[in-house]
Amino acid sequence: MTDGRPTSTTYVRPLEETSQTVSVLCVHPDEATVAAVTDGLEAASESVTAHGTTAASDAFDRLEVGDVDCLVCAYSLPDTDGLAVLERVRETHDRLPFVMLTGDGSERVAAAAINAGADGYVTYDGEPEQETFAALDDRIATVVDDYRARERLEDTTELLFRLTEYTNDALWMFTGDWSETVVINSAYEPLWDRPIADLIEDPGDFLRGVHPDDRETVAEKMAVLSDGEAADLEFRVDTSEERIARWVSVHAEPVFDDDGSVKYVAGFTRDITELKRREERLTDLAEATRRLPQARTETEVTEIVVATVDTVVGRSVTGYWTYDDEADRLVPSEFSDGALDRAGVSGPDALPVLGPDHDWMDRFRAGTPSVLPESDGSSSPPLAGIDPTALVLVPVGDHGVLVVGDPGTAVDEFERSMVEMIEQTTVDALDRVSRERELERQRTELKRSNESLQQFAYVASHDLQEPLRMVSSYVSLLEEEYGDSFDEDGELYMEYAVDGATRMQAMIDALLQYSRVTTKGDEPTETDSEAVFDETVRSLEMLIDDSDAAVDRGDLPPVVVDRNQLGQLFQNLVENALHYGGEEPTVTVGADHEDGRVHFTVADDGPGVDTDQQDRIFEIFKQNSTRPGSTGIGLAMCRRIVNRHGGEIWVESEPDDGATFHFTMPAVDEADQETDA
């Protein structure tokens, strides 16, 4: 690795090479020998710089300066001997190469030097021969290169060792058969709560720390690695602290030799306990918020939210202020027991209402979460006795504010993100509650309106019918008794009276029919719409013939409706088309499937409907009609029938280009049709 070659995408910068020059210090009692050796070494190699001394003490002084790469020392010295010098050098400069200079026949001295740790010896008989100096230079070069290579290896090892200690991940390597621990860093012990010494002695010791329920899975992955495949897994580690399980994540790879066999297995193990706890908290959060759709009131929603934050986020202070839009203020609504205890109150009613000028109101209007400052600008803090800097205020849409915190501990980013997720879910729940409340109000209003309509129907069927029958009876008697004596004006007046009574009766009957659409109708069932339409056309045959009209029908799919009301709907729309069609009118009826419903159309070729009248014509008595016999209720009846079936009705028209009435009804489920078939 020191040559900088990358493995995969890993790179280690090459260590700096030491100087190519070799500084040699020669220690010999004879000055002439010192001069001969130093001159001879420098002559033998340009890379050698040689110095000499006759005393060991002077040599040690030179060594302290630190510019010596190799020490060449004679055995016999005036103040000591070479072996003593070697011993001291190994104590103070253990990385300094040492070559013993011996005389002829000094094999015993040479052997003793080698045994004492010398890196070599060279025999010198006092004759300055070039071969001798070349041999000495070669020996010096060899031992210096060895030392420098060893030093680089040790430096690289130290570099990698330090790298392994700068991580909280356990880095490890075992032999391919898991029989020997090759590398393990110190992160193993706090992660496994087991001593490294046990793992070095027995590589399988780490398995004893794996949770019993996960050991089989881990053993299977070990076999996978030994077979030459990478492995990723998550499992639990038991610790001695009441056997609390710690979660770890492992990624491991096989290391192959030149023959392609698995020589080592290596990887790292990371503590993911906090990540797992966060996942559990998010799961708990999702589970808790599933109760929100069942909440039917704001109080139920805020109770669930405060309890969820209190339990899942785990902060002792959780509170909710509801926004009162009429008074423009925040009203304390729901609080955790911890919040009430720390505020020193028994319930939300004892906490202050926050007016429009309060700092929290400004934060609510801003609509973004914020950490409360040391002072909120109010003489009466909303939660007295609680350090505000420990609280996060989260506006909940336009419904209120959620306050979360813990005195002395700031809310971290993960907890804040959970609170913001809860906030969005709360907004959805409160919006739904508001919509349901409005729908309930509308249902109540509709019920009241229907009850009023039913009351009117009762009045119309009893209180109005009787006077009308009396008028009609006396008009008939008057015509029978005195009809022959009427002049032309009298006959006209009598005709007006009879027509008025008849029209009044028709209007009362139509109103009764209109009021009974939702109360007297039959249960919707699968209905053959073509058969109903054909029956309607037969009942209108005289009107169709008198109008010289043509009625064309396309395919009409079956629908789920009240059969009688569908017939009434067809009749009203066809009659309307016949009366407002042109000369010899043509009425075209068709239908198509559309998103689970049947979309019907009834088109005529009359003058059309003005744009400003297209919505009004479906309102009771708002139909712009002057034709004889019209009650002004027919199209209103159509809308009431369609609404009862959950459909829609509208008209599309261009001036002088006819009108097309559209309405939708529930289609028969296709699966049901296939089953019935």
XYZ file of C-alpha atoms in Angstrom:
677
model
C 0.000 0.000 0.000
C 2.951 2.334 0.523
C 3.490 2.574 -3.223
C 0.087 4.242 -3.528
C -1.616 1.534 -5.569
C -5.377 1.731 -5.151
C -7.453 -1.275 -4.150
C -10.961 -0.800 -5.490
C -11.457 2.954 -5.009
C -9.329 3.102 -1.851
C -6.160 5.195 -1.921
C -3.286 5.520 0.559
C -0.779 8.285 -0.151
C 2.772 6.907 -0.515
C 4.943 7.586 2.526
C 7.761 10.012 1.911
C 10.971 8.297 0.983
C 13.943 8.934 3.279
C 17.115 10.443 1.876
C 19.014 8.301 -0.618
C 22.276 9.380 1.027
C 23.615 7.080 3.740
C 25.508 8.649 6.612
C 27.976 6.184 8.189
C 29.779 6.647 11.488
C 32.920 4.508 11.922
C 34.235 3.884 15.442
C 37.784 2.451 15.626
C 40.640 3.046 18.058
C 43.129 3.620 15.261
C 42.867 6.990 13.515
C 44.564 5.643 10.392
C 42.017 2.841 10.181
C 39.184 5.326 10.682
C 40.528 7.449 7.840
C 41.056 4.431 5.603
C 37.538 3.094 6.222
C 35.751 6.429 5.744
C 37.715 7.277 2.614
C 37.233 3.775 1.255
C 33.447 3.831 1.814
C 33.030 7.196 0.116
C 35.164 5.988 -2.770
C 33.111 2.795 -3.076
C 29.739 4.605 -3.264
C 28.681 8.130 -4.134
C 25.665 7.798 -1.840
C 27.777 7.254 1.281
C 28.976 10.021 3.543
C 31.354 8.636 6.147
C 32.589 10.082 9.427
C 34.809 8.552 12.059
C 35.887 8.692 15.672
C 38.237 6.732 17.906
C 36.132 6.925 21.084
C 32.767 5.364 21.881
C 31.737 8.370 23.974
C 32.191 10.659 20.995
C 30.117 8.258 18.894
C 27.227 8.443 21.373
C 27.365 12.243 21.224
C 27.122 12.063 17.439
C 24.165 9.686 17.700
C 22.261 12.203 19.796
C 22.426 14.645 16.887
C 20.465 12.094 14.877
C 22.219 12.261 11.498
C 23.687 8.739 11.472
C 22.140 6.023 9.266
C 24.550 3.202 10.137
C 27.138 2.593 12.853
C 30.296 0.607 11.966
C 32.126 -0.278 15.156
C 35.316 -2.148 15.983
C 35.188 -4.705 18.751
C 38.200 -3.398 20.687
C 37.944 0.212 21.869
C 39.982 2.186 24.446
C 37.067 2.923 26.792
C 34.831 -0.111 26.131
C 34.195 -2.870 23.590
C 31.936 -3.209 20.546
C 29.405 -5.476 22.246
C 28.850 -2.914 25.012
C 28.394 -0.224 22.390
C 25.854 -2.453 20.590
C 23.917 -3.028 23.810
C 23.678 0.691 24.501
C 22.710 1.472 20.903
C 19.873 -1.033 21.041
C 18.615 0.623 24.232
C 18.610 4.157 22.816
C 18.476 3.756 19.019
C 16.789 0.462 18.319
C 16.218 1.337 14.667
C 19.891 2.134 13.920
C 21.688 -0.467 11.752
C 24.849 -1.791 13.447
C 27.750 -3.519 11.628
C 30.644 -5.018 13.617
C 34.142 -4.525 12.168
C 36.276 -7.527 13.120
C 39.816 -8.651 12.435
C 40.984 -11.883 10.873
C 40.229 -14.915 12.965
C 37.582 -13.138 15.002
C 34.720 -15.496 14.182
C 33.892 -15.804 17.859
C 33.500 -12.033 18.150
C 31.392 -11.902 14.986
C 29.079 -14.632 16.252
C 28.706 -12.899 19.596
C 27.849 -9.650 17.822
C 25.193 -11.301 15.667
C 23.708 -12.998 18.713
C 23.644 -9.659 20.511
C 21.626 -8.072 17.707
C 24.180 -6.755 15.251
C 22.939 -6.546 11.681
C 26.143 -7.939 10.232
C 29.908 -7.940 10.392
C 32.798 -7.328 8.005
C 36.352 -8.602 8.468
C 39.037 -5.926 8.148
C 42.713 -6.847 8.517
C 44.031 -3.289 8.345
C 44.843 -3.364 4.656
C 42.919 -0.678 2.721
C 41.818 -2.927 -0.119
C 39.008 -1.834 -2.413
C 37.300 -5.227 -2.207
C 37.029 -4.885 1.538
C 35.442 -1.460 1.348
C 33.079 -2.617 -1.405
C 31.942 -5.523 0.780
C 31.499 -3.198 3.722
C 29.538 -0.731 1.579
C 27.330 -3.525 0.271
C 26.635 -4.759 3.765
C 25.836 -1.264 4.967
C 23.471 -0.652 2.024
C 21.672 -3.925 2.690
C 21.066 -3.345 6.374
C 20.117 0.319 5.863
C 17.591 -0.605 3.154
C 16.156 -3.285 5.409
C 15.797 -0.856 8.267
C 14.226 1.811 6.098
C 11.741 -0.673 4.574
C 10.880 -1.933 8.043
C 10.436 1.635 9.223
C 8.091 2.447 6.337
C 6.101 -0.703 7.050
C 5.836 0.210 10.711
C 4.781 3.752 9.828
C 2.126 2.429 7.456
C 0.901 -0.003 10.076
C 0.759 2.818 12.600
C -1.179 4.958 10.113
C -3.737 2.234 9.495
C -3.920 1.430 13.193
C -4.710 5.038 14.012
C -7.292 5.083 11.228
C -9.094 2.111 12.758
C -9.160 3.878 16.116
C -10.766 7.031 14.693
C -14.083 5.288 13.990
C -16.894 4.042 16.183
C -17.418 1.117 13.811
C -15.895 -2.219 14.712
C -13.433 -3.103 11.926
C -12.489 -6.741 11.712
C -10.794 -9.428 9.666
C -10.708 -13.187 10.221
C -9.193 -16.036 8.300
C -11.501 -17.494 5.698
C -12.404 -20.437 7.930
C -12.979 -18.160 10.969
C -10.241 -19.964 12.884
C -8.065 -16.926 13.613
C -8.658 -13.269 14.391
C -6.478 -11.167 12.083
C -7.677 -7.600 12.779
C -10.030 -6.160 15.366
C -10.146 -2.542 16.538
C -11.008 -1.191 19.961
C -14.593 -0.258 18.945
C -15.468 -3.938 19.353
C -15.445 -3.921 23.156
C -18.014 -1.141 23.802
C -20.141 -2.418 20.928
C -20.192 -6.066 22.034
C -19.509 -5.524 25.721
C -16.985 -8.360 25.502
C -13.159 -8.238 25.816
C -11.024 -8.293 22.680
C -8.715 -10.785 24.375
C -11.488 -13.388 24.330
C -12.050 -12.793 20.612
C -8.348 -13.129 19.842
C -8.209 -16.385 21.761
C -11.448 -17.676 20.235
C -12.698 -15.998 17.013
C -16.138 -17.492 17.595
C -16.523 -15.625 20.874
C -18.442 -12.794 19.209
C -21.264 -15.234 18.415
C -21.880 -15.646 22.128
C -22.768 -11.967 22.250
C -25.321 -12.221 19.457
C -28.954 -12.311 20.530
C -30.080 -15.976 20.683
C -32.870 -15.363 18.171
C -30.368 -13.996 15.621
C -27.441 -16.417 15.992
C -28.612 -18.838 13.331
C -28.936 -16.025 10.768
C -25.449 -14.724 11.625
C -23.961 -18.219 11.328
C -25.574 -18.614 7.896
C -24.011 -15.334 6.727
C -20.604 -16.463 8.036
C -20.880 -19.513 5.799
C -21.857 -17.297 2.870
C -18.699 -15.219 3.378
C -16.507 -18.317 3.590
C -18.046 -19.437 0.285
C -16.868 -16.221 -1.367
C -19.954 -14.001 -1.345
C -20.495 -10.617 0.297
C -22.938 -10.333 3.173
C -25.136 -7.607 4.648
C -27.292 -8.113 7.698
C -28.744 -6.504 10.785
C -29.020 -8.265 14.121
C -29.119 -7.728 17.855
C -26.259 -7.883 20.329
C -26.938 -8.650 23.985
C -25.159 -6.480 26.527
C -24.562 -7.279 30.158
C -26.586 -4.253 31.222
C -29.825 -6.074 32.020
C -29.460 -7.788 28.618
C -30.659 -4.766 26.684
C -30.407 -5.626 23.001
C -28.237 -3.383 20.856
C -28.858 -3.374 17.105
C -25.891 -3.570 14.723
C -25.482 -3.502 10.971
C -22.760 -5.548 9.261
C -21.256 -5.314 5.810
C -18.600 -7.905 4.974
C -16.596 -9.058 1.956
C -14.399 -12.090 1.245
C -10.685 -11.471 0.484
C -9.238 -13.860 -2.089
C -5.683 -15.130 -2.561
C -3.963 -15.508 -5.933
C -5.596 -18.904 -6.424
C -9.104 -17.492 -5.964
C -9.600 -19.093 -2.568
C -11.070 -17.135 0.322
C -8.083 -16.207 2.474
C -9.784 -13.709 4.767
C -13.214 -12.348 5.540
C -13.330 -8.672 6.474
C -15.951 -6.093 7.273
C -17.297 -3.512 9.650
C -20.022 -3.546 12.269
C -21.963 -0.362 13.030
C -24.191 0.457 15.966
C -27.658 1.239 14.553
C -29.525 1.086 17.849
C -30.521 4.735 17.686
C -31.647 4.316 14.081
C -33.782 1.326 15.089
C -35.222 3.264 17.990
C -36.124 6.052 15.625
C -37.762 3.553 13.293
C -39.714 2.174 16.244
C -40.752 5.685 17.233
C -41.895 6.391 13.697
C -43.837 3.121 13.704
C -45.396 4.072 17.036
C -46.166 7.489 15.575
C -47.884 5.965 12.545
C -49.839 3.598 14.780
C -50.924 6.402 17.093
C -51.985 8.711 14.278
C -54.177 5.950 12.803
C -56.629 6.814 15.549
C -57.045 10.353 14.240
C -59.516 9.464 11.446
C -61.872 8.109 14.115
C -61.838 11.388 16.045
C -65.076 13.305 15.572
C -64.370 16.533 17.459
C -61.490 18.975 17.841
C -61.189 17.924 21.466
C -60.766 14.263 20.512
C -58.136 15.207 17.906
C -56.087 17.343 20.307
C -56.299 14.692 23.036
C -54.859 12.087 20.648
C -52.169 14.474 19.376
C -50.970 15.566 22.817
C -50.923 11.955 24.044
C -49.016 10.890 20.903
C -46.354 13.584 21.244
C -46.051 12.903 24.958
C -45.534 9.159 24.386
C -43.692 8.948 21.057
C -41.536 12.080 21.120
C -41.008 11.574 24.831
C -40.837 15.186 25.962
C -42.312 16.093 29.330
C -43.977 19.284 28.117
C -46.659 19.000 25.441
C -49.480 21.487 25.047
C -52.023 22.711 22.527
C -53.668 26.120 22.211
C -56.767 26.366 19.987
C -57.202 29.438 17.821
C -60.448 31.336 18.435
C -60.940 33.167 15.135
C -63.854 35.260 16.372
C -61.837 36.754 19.241
C -58.445 36.416 17.465
C -56.761 34.663 20.375
C -55.158 31.362 21.410
C -57.064 29.432 24.064
C -55.333 26.693 26.155
C -56.979 23.376 25.270
C -55.066 20.168 25.947
C -51.855 19.474 27.898
C -49.774 16.559 29.095
C -49.615 15.916 32.815
C -45.938 16.863 32.721
C -46.737 20.270 31.235
C -49.401 20.986 33.860
C -47.142 19.796 36.688
C -44.218 21.935 35.566
C -46.494 24.936 35.077
C -47.898 24.351 38.563
C -51.548 24.276 37.486
C -54.300 21.677 37.692
C -55.783 22.122 34.246
C -55.783 24.142 31.006
C -58.326 26.614 32.399
C -55.654 27.917 34.772
C -53.336 28.852 31.903
C -53.548 32.265 30.224
C -55.445 33.023 27.029
C -53.070 34.633 24.515
C -54.412 37.791 22.902
C -53.728 39.214 19.429
C -50.617 41.118 20.555
C -48.872 38.169 22.182
C -45.583 36.938 20.706
C -47.023 33.445 20.248
C -49.814 34.901 18.115
C -47.192 36.392 15.791
C -45.520 32.993 15.527
C -48.890 31.347 14.876
C -49.628 33.798 12.065
C -46.146 33.209 10.573
C -47.079 29.552 10.136
C -43.581 28.089 10.583
C -42.122 26.124 13.534
C -39.776 28.080 15.771
C -37.693 27.691 18.915
C -38.977 30.045 21.559
C -36.590 32.778 22.706
C -35.523 33.393 26.282
C -38.183 36.061 26.596
C -41.478 35.932 24.751
C -42.192 39.615 25.269
C -45.046 38.930 27.652
C -45.344 39.839 31.308
C -47.217 36.579 31.895
C -45.444 33.646 30.173
C -47.929 31.029 28.887
C -46.095 28.263 30.757
C -44.645 29.934 33.828
C -41.690 28.152 35.402
C -40.584 26.450 32.186
C -37.458 27.588 30.358
C -38.897 28.774 27.025
C -35.686 27.976 25.133
C -36.455 24.286 25.705
C -39.730 24.608 23.764
C -40.564 24.378 20.078
C -43.756 26.108 18.906
C -45.402 24.521 15.864
C -48.402 26.251 14.222
C -51.092 23.705 13.312
C -52.538 25.212 10.144
C -55.101 27.839 11.082
C -56.357 25.731 13.989
C -53.872 26.509 16.773
C -50.334 25.881 18.051
C -48.569 22.818 19.443
C -45.794 23.395 21.986
C -43.259 20.629 22.718
C -40.144 20.534 24.858
C -38.249 19.484 27.945
C -36.602 21.949 30.356
C -32.846 21.828 30.071
C -32.807 19.729 26.895
C -33.176 21.127 23.395
C -35.456 19.293 20.972
C -33.221 17.571 18.404
C -33.782 17.599 14.658
C -35.310 14.123 14.543
C -37.792 14.933 17.290
C -38.609 18.199 15.604
C -39.242 16.406 12.309
C -41.584 13.992 14.117
C -43.474 16.918 15.640
C -43.795 18.497 12.194
C -45.128 15.203 10.769
C -47.641 15.087 13.602
C -48.528 18.693 12.838
C -49.423 17.898 9.229
C -51.477 14.880 10.278
C -53.204 17.036 12.874
C -54.023 19.695 10.281
C -55.589 17.018 8.074
C -57.605 15.649 10.998
C -58.804 19.074 12.146
C -59.666 20.067 8.570
C -61.703 16.877 8.287
C -63.461 17.574 11.589
C -64.277 21.088 10.360
C -65.666 19.721 7.101
C -67.696 17.094 8.935
C -69.022 19.743 11.311
C -70.054 21.875 8.352
C -71.626 18.858 6.654
C -73.486 18.053 9.840
C -74.725 21.631 9.973
C -75.859 21.346 6.380
C -77.510 17.996 7.090
C -79.308 19.510 10.046
C -80.389 22.443 7.921
C -81.481 20.104 5.144
C -83.407 17.990 7.618
C -85.107 21.101 8.946
C -85.853 22.203 5.393
C -87.268 18.777 4.528
C -89.387 18.812 7.647
C -90.697 22.235 6.620
C -91.354 20.892 3.149
C -93.202 17.912 4.600
C -95.248 20.279 6.720
C -96.041 22.278 3.611
C -97.016 19.077 1.806
C -99.393 18.238 4.631
C -100.907 21.714 4.438
C -101.132 21.489 0.647
C -102.784 18.084 0.762
C -105.332 19.037 3.403
C -105.771 22.753 4.024
C -105.411 23.830 0.367
C -107.154 20.923 -1.270
C -110.457 21.416 0.528
C -110.994 25.116 -0.400
C -109.892 24.318 -3.954
C -112.409 21.478 -4.193
C -115.084 23.830 -2.866
C -114.234 26.456 -5.489
C -114.177 23.848 -8.242
C -117.519 22.385 -7.086
C -119.309 25.717 -6.965
C -117.857 26.761 -10.320
C -119.162 23.488 -11.792
C -122.617 24.035 -10.191
C -122.667 27.605 -11.413
C -121.921 26.454 -14.964
C -124.560 23.699 -14.804
C -127.345 25.891 -13.341
C -126.738 29.180 -15.084
C -124.427 28.372 -17.991
C -127.158 28.830 -20.581
C -127.875 32.361 -19.384
C -124.253 33.580 -19.598
C -123.426 36.039 -22.262
C -120.141 35.847 -24.134
C -118.184 37.647 -21.383
C -119.706 35.433 -18.714
C -118.681 32.297 -20.555
C -115.126 33.689 -20.871
C -114.979 34.466 -17.161
C -116.272 31.001 -16.352
C -113.582 29.489 -18.591
C -110.901 31.483 -16.750
C -112.233 30.302 -13.388
C -112.265 26.629 -14.422
C -108.771 26.896 -15.959
C -107.406 28.619 -12.861
C -108.814 25.946 -10.581
C -107.416 23.231 -12.840
C -103.969 24.852 -12.896
C -104.055 25.301 -9.130
C -104.873 21.611 -8.714
C -101.995 20.691 -11.054
C -99.577 22.870 -9.094
C -100.678 21.379 -5.776
C -100.310 17.868 -7.170
C -96.850 18.740 -8.556
C -95.766 20.228 -5.226
C -96.927 17.127 -3.415
C -95.015 14.969 -5.847
C -91.912 17.187 -5.475
C -92.013 16.974 -1.675
C -92.321 13.205 -1.706
C -89.272 12.481 -3.894
C -87.012 11.791 -0.886
C -89.620 10.436 1.523
C -91.997 8.345 -0.544
C -89.626 6.873 -3.108
C -88.836 3.186 -3.517
C -85.471 1.605 -2.726
C -83.113 1.881 -5.745
C -82.687 -1.443 -7.534
C -81.139 -2.647 -10.771
C -83.371 -1.206 -13.483
C -83.612 -1.657 -17.251
C -83.453 1.986 -18.313
C -84.393 1.162 -21.922
C -87.627 -0.501 -20.795
C -88.477 2.451 -18.539
C -87.810 4.930 -21.328
C -89.901 2.979 -23.834
C -92.807 2.889 -21.370
C -92.464 6.649 -20.926
C -92.578 7.238 -24.680
C -95.731 5.103 -24.990
C -97.427 7.180 -22.291
C -96.528 10.331 -24.249
C -97.575 8.908 -27.607
C -100.520 11.329 -28.055
C -98.337 14.373 -27.266
C -95.643 13.102 -29.615
C -98.156 12.583 -32.431
C -99.774 16.000 -31.889
C -96.325 17.618 -32.078
C -95.316 15.683 -35.214
C -92.183 14.863 -33.192
C -89.579 12.159 -33.550
C -87.977 10.526 -30.505
C -84.728 8.655 -31.155
C -83.200 6.441 -28.472
C -79.729 4.942 -28.407
C -78.521 2.131 -26.144
C -79.286 2.859 -22.493
C -77.307 0.804 -19.910
C -79.021 -0.547 -16.789
C -78.828 1.597 -13.662
C -79.504 1.288 -9.922
C -82.462 3.619 -9.343
C -86.037 4.017 -8.157
C -87.821 2.772 -11.292
C -90.842 5.076 -10.920
C -88.687 8.138 -10.364
C -86.531 7.326 -13.398
C -89.764 7.195 -15.438
C -90.818 10.573 -14.002
C -87.390 11.984 -14.871
C -87.567 10.743 -18.481
C -91.141 12.029 -18.816
C -90.340 15.529 -17.563
C -87.278 15.887 -19.784
C -88.981 14.508 -22.920
C -92.064 16.685 -22.330
C -89.786 19.676 -21.889
C -87.977 18.833 -25.154
C -91.273 18.412 -27.026
C -92.723 21.682 -25.749
C -89.575 23.718 -26.407
C -88.501 22.002 -29.617
C -88.937 23.577 -32.997
C -91.465 22.710 -35.665
C -91.726 18.940 -35.883
C -89.202 18.585 -33.041
C -86.652 15.805 -32.759
C -85.673 14.464 -29.346
C -82.478 12.395 -29.120
C -81.697 10.305 -26.055
C -78.396 8.498 -25.405
C -76.109 7.283 -22.628
C -72.520 6.185 -21.919
C -70.633 4.629 -19.001
C -68.474 7.148 -17.154
C -66.511 6.455 -13.908
C -68.976 4.016 -12.382
C -72.014 5.999 -13.487
C -74.238 6.200 -16.544
C -74.229 9.587 -18.239
C -77.598 10.232 -19.953
C -78.316 12.985 -22.489
C -81.687 14.298 -23.713
C -81.254 16.714 -26.633
C -83.787 18.820 -28.537
C -83.581 21.097 -31.584
C -85.397 24.069 -30.096
C -84.239 27.664 -29.515
C -82.024 26.651 -26.573
C -81.635 28.074 -23.082
C -80.063 31.461 -22.372
C -76.781 31.234 -20.481
C -78.083 33.269 -17.528
C -81.037 30.878 -17.199
C -79.143 27.571 -17.316
C -78.818 27.284 -13.523
C -82.132 28.935 -12.611
C -84.324 26.588 -14.620
C -83.720 23.782 -12.094
C -85.053 25.867 -9.209
C -88.677 25.502 -8.171
C -91.008 28.027 -9.886
C -87.948 29.541 -11.683
C -88.498 27.740 -14.972
C -89.096 30.404 -17.594
C -92.314 28.896 -18.959
C -95.537 30.349 -20.327
C -96.781 27.186 -21.994
C -100.285 25.947 -21.038
C -100.339 23.381 -18.243
C -96.797 24.155 -17.022
C -96.388 24.200 -13.236
C -92.790 25.509 -13.202
C -91.778 22.483 -11.129
C -90.872 19.865 -13.765
C -87.118 20.562 -14.019
C -86.861 21.175 -10.269
C -88.406 17.729 -9.856
C -85.747 16.324 -12.206
C -82.923 17.771 -10.109
C -84.479 16.477 -6.883
C -84.745 12.956 -8.321
C -81.155 13.022 -9.616
C -79.831 14.384 -6.311
C -81.618 11.645 -4.413
C -79.592 9.114 -6.420
C -76.292 10.935 -5.854
C -76.039 12.129 -9.440
C -75.684 15.453 -11.203
C -77.882 17.287 -13.729
C -77.066 20.223 -15.953
C -77.887 21.743 -19.331
C -75.657 22.760 -22.224
C -77.031 25.066 -24.885
C -76.152 27.580 -27.553
C -78.669 30.187 -28.793
C -80.872 28.822 -31.598
C -79.038 25.501 -31.491
C -81.204 23.468 -29.144
C -80.490 22.297 -25.613
C -78.948 19.107 -24.245
C -79.854 18.024 -20.734
C -77.295 15.820 -18.990
C -77.749 13.711 -15.876
C -75.879 10.853 -14.212
C -77.152 7.812 -12.340
C -75.379 4.921 -10.543
C -74.346 2.187 -12.977
C -74.878 -1.504 -12.318
C -71.588 -3.048 -11.213
C -70.092 -4.993 -14.138
C -69.038 -7.849 -11.872
C -72.605 -8.154 -10.630
C -73.859 -8.261 -14.210
C -71.476 -11.091 -15.087
C -72.528 -13.000 -11.965
C -76.192 -12.551 -12.757
C -75.608 -13.721 -16.301
